[in-house]
Amino acid sequence: MGTKRLKLAIQKQGRLAEPSLELLRKCGISISNGPGKLRSEAANFPLEVYFLRDDDIPEYVADGVADAGIVGANILAEAPSQVETVESLGFGQCRLAIAVPKASDVRSVDDLAGRRIATSYPLILRKFLDSRHTEADIHEISGSVEIAPSIGLADAVCDLVSSGSTLFSNGLREIETVMRSEAVLVARPDQDRSSETILGQFLFRLRGVLAARQNKYILLNAPAERVDEISRILPGMKSPTILPLAEPGWVSVHSVIGEKDFWEVVDSLKLAGAQGILVLSIDQMIR
Ligand code: PRP
Ligand code: ZN
């Protein structure tokens, strides 16, 4: 018997496929993938990846075929199953939205009463319309939802929007966001001991990568007499590291700060005399 591996299901093709593999790579887990490949063992971590259709992933995890999976929150919301959302992964952001033809007289959700809406998300849409006390005819189709209005099949669509280019090229205009979605890691609540251990090790790396993605390593040069001022501006994890430079009266300041925070303080840093500011990506942040 080989060593126990954690079986992770990821999307074979589509918006989450490449970013999922990229996330594994960032966790130091290399997976070889190729056309037609449906499973692959990591060379350097006890993990085996199954490449599946995204809609199937929650069920495979719930049934124990896979131990964990990476899937869009939209799919979980449409097909509730016995899986647990362990972590939001910060990629694959999109929204489920209602859209109508540009020339339509429908302006708001209220105007949809009595109309026909094509969607692959009938459950989410039904709940949404109920919450708005609007009765419409939900027409379920499994793909190419956006062409439904132009072929006379529906008055509106409810589908995923990411860049918006599919809506645009089909002459549709968004009227309402139904839900926001992103990729999440799901797992079965009742793992056996060994897969739980591996899942824990995987999560440890994963959280390090996720934390790192939100932070930047900042390096800058500053006049020594203004270091206190600069340290106060930098909302770092701890007080920054300060090293003397060869040039007398100048120091180098190193700090880790949230990317968003950095862009808010960059002007104040410059005003405080900071020069040669470097903003570096971080691969891993182990707390
Ligand atoms: C979604 C949706 C649209 C497209 C929108 O499909 O059905 O066709 O993406 O993206 P855009 O706003 O960037 O143009 P998805 O790729 O998720 O495939 P699936 O629904 O078949 O799984
Ligand atoms: Zn899909």
Coordinates of C-alpha atoms and ligand atoms in Angstrom, one line a residue:
M1 CA 0.0 0.0 0.0
G2 CA 1.3 3.4 -1.0
T3 CA 1.4 6.4 1.4
K4 CA -1.9 8.1 2.1
R5 CA -2.6 11.1 -0.1
L6 CA -5.1 13.9 0.3
K7 CA -7.4 13.8 -2.8
L8 CA -8.1 17.3 -3.9
A9 CA -10.6 18.0 -6.7
I10 CA -10.1 21.1 -8.9
Q11 CA -11.8 22.4 -12.0
K12 CA -10.5 20.7 -15.2
Q13 CA -11.3 23.6 -17.5
G14 CA -12.6 27.1 -16.9
R15 CA -12.0 30.2 -14.9
L16 CA -10.7 28.4 -11.7
A17 CA -8.5 25.8 -13.4
E18 CA -5.3 27.7 -13.9
P19 CA -5.5 29.8 -10.7
S20 CA -6.1 26.7 -8.7
L21 CA -2.9 25.1 -10.0
E22 CA -1.1 28.3 -9.5
L23 CA -2.2 28.4 -5.8
L24 CA -0.8 24.8 -5.4
R25 CA 2.5 25.9 -7.0
K26 CA 2.7 28.8 -4.5
C27 CA 2.2 26.3 -1.7
G28 CA 5.3 24.5 -3.0
I29 CA 3.2 21.7 -4.5
S30 CA 4.0 20.8 -8.1
I31 CA 1.4 19.1 -10.2
S32 CA 1.9 18.0 -13.7
N33 CA -1.1 18.6 -15.8
G34 CA -1.8 17.9 -19.5
P35 CA -4.6 17.7 -21.9
G36 CA -6.8 14.7 -21.1
K37 CA -5.2 14.2 -17.7
L38 CA -7.8 13.5 -15.1
R39 CA -5.6 12.8 -12.1
S40 CA -2.1 13.7 -11.0
E41 CA 0.1 13.0 -8.0
A42 CA 2.2 15.8 -6.5
A43 CA 5.8 14.9 -6.5
N44 CA 6.7 16.6 -3.3
F45 CA 3.6 16.6 -1.1
P46 CA 1.1 13.8 -0.2
L47 CA -1.6 15.2 -2.5
E48 CA -3.4 13.8 -5.5
V49 CA -5.3 16.1 -7.7
Y50 CA -8.5 15.1 -9.6
F51 CA -9.4 17.3 -12.5
L52 CA -13.3 17.5 -12.7
R53 CA -16.2 19.5 -13.9
D54 CA -16.8 22.2 -11.4
D55 CA -20.4 21.3 -10.9
D56 CA -19.5 17.8 -9.9
I57 CA -16.9 18.8 -7.2
P58 CA -19.2 19.4 -4.2
E59 CA -20.8 16.0 -4.7
Y60 CA -17.5 14.1 -5.1
V61 CA -16.3 15.7 -1.9
A62 CA -19.5 14.9 0.0
D63 CA -19.4 11.3 -1.2
G64 CA -15.8 10.9 -0.2
V65 CA -14.4 10.3 -3.7
A66 CA -12.3 13.4 -3.0
D67 CA -11.3 14.7 0.5
A68 CA -11.4 18.4 -0.5
G69 CA -12.0 20.6 -3.5
I70 CA -11.6 24.1 -5.0
V71 CA -14.9 25.4 -6.3
G72 CA -16.9 28.6 -6.9
A73 CA -19.1 29.6 -4.0
N74 CA -21.9 30.0 -6.6
I75 CA -21.9 26.3 -7.2
L76 CA -22.2 25.5 -3.5
A77 CA -25.1 27.9 -3.2
E78 CA -27.0 26.4 -6.1
A79 CA -26.5 22.8 -5.0
P80 CA -26.2 22.6 -1.2
S81 CA -24.3 19.5 -0.1
Q82 CA -22.6 18.1 2.9
V83 CA -19.3 19.9 2.5
E84 CA -17.8 22.5 4.7
T85 CA -16.3 25.8 3.3
V86 CA -12.8 25.9 4.9
E87 CA -11.3 29.0 3.4
S88 CA -12.1 31.7 0.8
L89 CA -9.3 31.7 -1.7
G90 CA -9.4 35.3 -3.1
F91 CA -9.5 34.4 -6.8
G92 CA -12.2 33.7 -9.3
Q93 CA -14.2 36.7 -8.2
C94 CA -17.4 37.0 -10.1
R95 CA -21.1 37.8 -9.6
L96 CA -24.3 36.2 -10.5
A97 CA -26.3 38.9 -12.1
I98 CA -29.6 39.5 -13.9
A99 CA -29.3 41.1 -17.3
V100 CA -31.7 42.1 -20.1
P101 CA -31.3 43.1 -23.7
K102 CA -30.1 46.7 -24.1
A103 CA -33.4 47.9 -25.6
S104 CA -35.6 46.1 -23.0
D105 CA -38.1 48.2 -21.0
V106 CA -37.0 46.2 -17.9
R107 CA -35.2 48.6 -15.5
S108 CA -35.4 46.9 -12.2
V109 CA -36.2 43.6 -10.5
D110 CA -39.9 44.7 -10.1
D111 CA -40.2 45.0 -13.9
L112 CA -39.4 41.2 -14.1
A113 CA -42.8 40.2 -12.8
G114 CA -44.4 37.8 -15.2
R115 CA -41.3 37.7 -17.4
R116 CA -39.2 34.7 -18.4
I117 CA -35.6 34.5 -17.1
A118 CA -33.1 31.9 -18.4
T119 CA -30.5 30.6 -16.0
S120 CA -28.3 27.7 -14.9
Y121 CA -28.9 28.9 -11.3
P122 CA -32.7 28.3 -10.7
L123 CA -32.4 27.8 -7.0
I124 CA -30.4 30.9 -6.2
L125 CA -32.6 33.0 -8.6
R126 CA -35.9 31.6 -7.0
K127 CA -34.7 32.6 -3.5
F128 CA -33.7 36.0 -4.7
L129 CA -37.0 36.7 -6.5
D130 CA -38.9 35.5 -3.5
S131 CA -37.0 37.8 -1.3
R132 CA -38.0 40.6 -3.6
H133 CA -41.6 39.4 -3.8
T134 CA -41.4 39.1 -7.6
E135 CA -42.9 36.3 -9.5
A136 CA -41.2 35.4 -12.8
D137 CA -41.0 32.3 -14.9
I138 CA -37.6 30.7 -14.4
H139 CA -36.4 28.8 -17.4
E140 CA -33.5 26.5 -16.6
I141 CA -30.8 25.9 -19.2
S142 CA -27.4 24.4 -18.7
G143 CA -25.2 26.5 -21.0
S144 CA -25.1 29.4 -23.5
V145 CA -27.5 31.3 -21.3
E146 CA -26.6 34.7 -22.8
I147 CA -28.1 33.9 -26.2
A148 CA -31.5 33.1 -24.8
P149 CA -33.0 36.6 -25.2
S150 CA -31.8 37.0 -28.8
I151 CA -33.4 33.8 -29.9
G152 CA -36.7 34.6 -28.2
L153 CA -36.3 32.1 -25.4
A154 CA -36.4 34.5 -22.5
D155 CA -36.8 38.2 -21.5
A156 CA -33.8 38.2 -19.2
V157 CA -30.9 36.0 -18.1
C158 CA -29.3 35.3 -14.7
D159 CA -25.7 34.2 -15.2
L160 CA -22.2 34.6 -13.9
V161 CA -20.4 37.8 -14.9
S162 CA -16.7 38.3 -14.5
S163 CA -15.2 40.7 -16.9
G164 CA -18.6 41.5 -18.4
S165 CA -17.4 40.8 -21.9
T166 CA -19.9 38.0 -22.5
L167 CA -22.8 40.2 -21.6
F168 CA -21.5 43.0 -23.8
S169 CA -21.0 40.9 -26.8
N170 CA -24.5 39.6 -26.5
G171 CA -26.0 43.0 -26.2
L172 CA -27.1 42.6 -22.6
R173 CA -27.2 45.1 -19.8
E174 CA -27.0 44.2 -16.1
I175 CA -29.8 45.3 -13.9
E176 CA -29.1 43.6 -10.5
T177 CA -26.4 41.6 -8.7
V178 CA -27.9 38.4 -7.1
M179 CA -24.8 37.1 -5.4
R180 CA -21.0 37.6 -5.3
S181 CA -18.8 34.6 -5.6
E182 CA -15.2 33.6 -5.5
A183 CA -13.2 30.3 -5.3
V184 CA -13.4 28.5 -1.9
L185 CA -11.7 25.4 -0.5
V186 CA -14.3 22.8 0.6
A187 CA -13.7 19.6 2.6
R188 CA -15.8 16.8 4.1
P189 CA -16.5 17.5 7.8
D190 CA -15.7 13.9 8.9
Q191 CA -12.2 13.3 7.5
D192 CA -10.3 10.2 8.6
R193 CA -7.2 10.9 10.8
S194 CA -4.6 10.7 8.1
S195 CA -6.3 12.9 5.6
E196 CA -7.1 15.4 8.3
T197 CA -3.4 15.6 9.2
I198 CA -2.5 16.2 5.5
L199 CA -5.3 18.7 5.1
G200 CA -3.9 20.6 8.2
Q201 CA -0.4 20.7 6.6
F202 CA -1.9 21.9 3.3
L203 CA -4.0 24.6 5.1
F204 CA -0.9 25.8 6.9
R205 CA 0.9 26.4 3.6
L206 CA -2.3 27.8 2.0
R207 CA -2.9 30.4 4.7
G208 CA 0.7 31.5 4.4
V209 CA 0.2 32.1 0.7
L210 CA -3.1 33.9 1.2
A211 CA -1.6 36.2 3.9
A212 CA 1.4 36.9 1.7
R213 CA -0.9 37.9 -1.2
Q214 CA -2.4 40.7 0.8
N215 CA 0.9 42.1 2.0
K216 CA 4.0 43.7 0.5
Y217 CA 7.5 43.9 1.6
I218 CA 8.5 47.6 1.6
L219 CA 12.1 48.8 1.3
L220 CA 13.0 52.5 1.4
N221 CA 15.8 54.8 2.1
A222 CA 15.3 57.7 4.5
P223 CA 17.2 60.4 6.3
A224 CA 18.1 59.0 9.7
E225 CA 16.5 62.0 11.6
R226 CA 13.1 61.3 10.0
V227 CA 13.0 57.6 10.8
D228 CA 10.6 58.0 13.8
E229 CA 8.1 59.9 11.6
I230 CA 8.4 57.2 8.8
S231 CA 8.0 54.4 11.3
R232 CA 4.8 56.0 12.6
I233 CA 3.4 56.2 9.0
L234 CA 4.2 52.5 8.2
P235 CA 1.4 50.4 9.7
G236 CA 3.6 47.4 9.8
M237 CA 3.2 44.1 11.6
K238 CA 5.9 45.1 14.0
S239 CA 8.2 48.2 14.1
P240 CA 10.2 48.2 10.9
T241 CA 13.8 47.0 10.6
I242 CA 16.2 49.9 10.3
L243 CA 19.7 49.4 8.9
P244 CA 22.4 52.1 8.4
L245 CA 23.4 52.9 4.8
A246 CA 27.0 53.6 3.7
E247 CA 26.0 57.2 3.2
P248 CA 26.2 59.0 6.5
G249 CA 22.9 60.2 7.9
W250 CA 20.8 57.8 5.8
V251 CA 19.2 54.5 6.7
S252 CA 17.3 51.7 5.0
V253 CA 13.8 50.9 6.3
H254 CA 12.2 47.5 5.8
S255 CA 8.6 46.7 6.6
V256 CA 5.7 44.4 5.8
I257 CA 2.4 46.1 5.3
G258 CA -1.0 45.4 3.7
E259 CA -1.0 46.4 0.0
K260 CA -4.0 48.6 0.4
D261 CA -2.5 50.4 3.4
F262 CA 0.7 51.0 1.4
W263 CA -1.0 52.9 -1.3
E264 CA -2.7 55.1 1.3
V265 CA 0.6 56.1 2.9
V266 CA 3.0 56.3 0.0
D267 CA 2.5 60.1 -0.4
S268 CA 3.1 60.7 3.3
L269 CA 6.3 58.5 3.1
K270 CA 7.6 60.7 0.3
L271 CA 6.8 63.8 2.1
A272 CA 8.7 62.5 5.1
G273 CA 11.8 62.1 2.9
A274 CA 11.6 58.5 1.8
Q275 CA 13.4 57.7 -1.4
G276 CA 14.0 54.7 -3.6
I277 CA 10.9 52.9 -2.4
L278 CA 10.7 49.3 -3.4
V279 CA 7.5 47.3 -3.2
L280 CA 8.2 43.5 -3.3
S281 CA 5.8 40.6 -3.5
I282 CA 5.9 38.0 -0.7
D283 CA 5.6 34.3 -1.4
Q284 CA 4.9 33.0 2.0
M285 CA 4.0 34.6 5.3
I286 CA 4.2 32.1 8.3
R287 CA 2.8 33.7 11.4
Ligands
PRP1 C1 -19.5 32.1 -17.1 C2 -20.8 32.6 -17.7 C3 -20.5 33.5 -18.8 C4 -19.0 33.9 -18.6 C5 -19.0 35.3 -18.2 O1 -19.2 30.9 -17.6 O2 -21.6 31.5 -18.0 O3 -20.6 32.7 -20.0 O4 -18.5 33.0 -17.6 O5 -17.6 35.8 -18.0 P1 -17.2 37.2 -18.5 O6 -18.1 38.2 -17.8 O7 -15.8 37.4 -18.2 O8 -17.4 37.3 -20.0 P2 -18.0 30.0 -16.9 O9 -16.7 30.3 -17.5 O10 -18.0 30.1 -15.4 O11 -18.4 28.5 -17.4 P3 -19.5 27.6 -16.9 O12 -20.7 28.4 -16.4 O13 -19.8 26.8 -18.1 O14 -18.9 26.7 -15.8
ZN2 ZN -19.4 25.2 -14.8

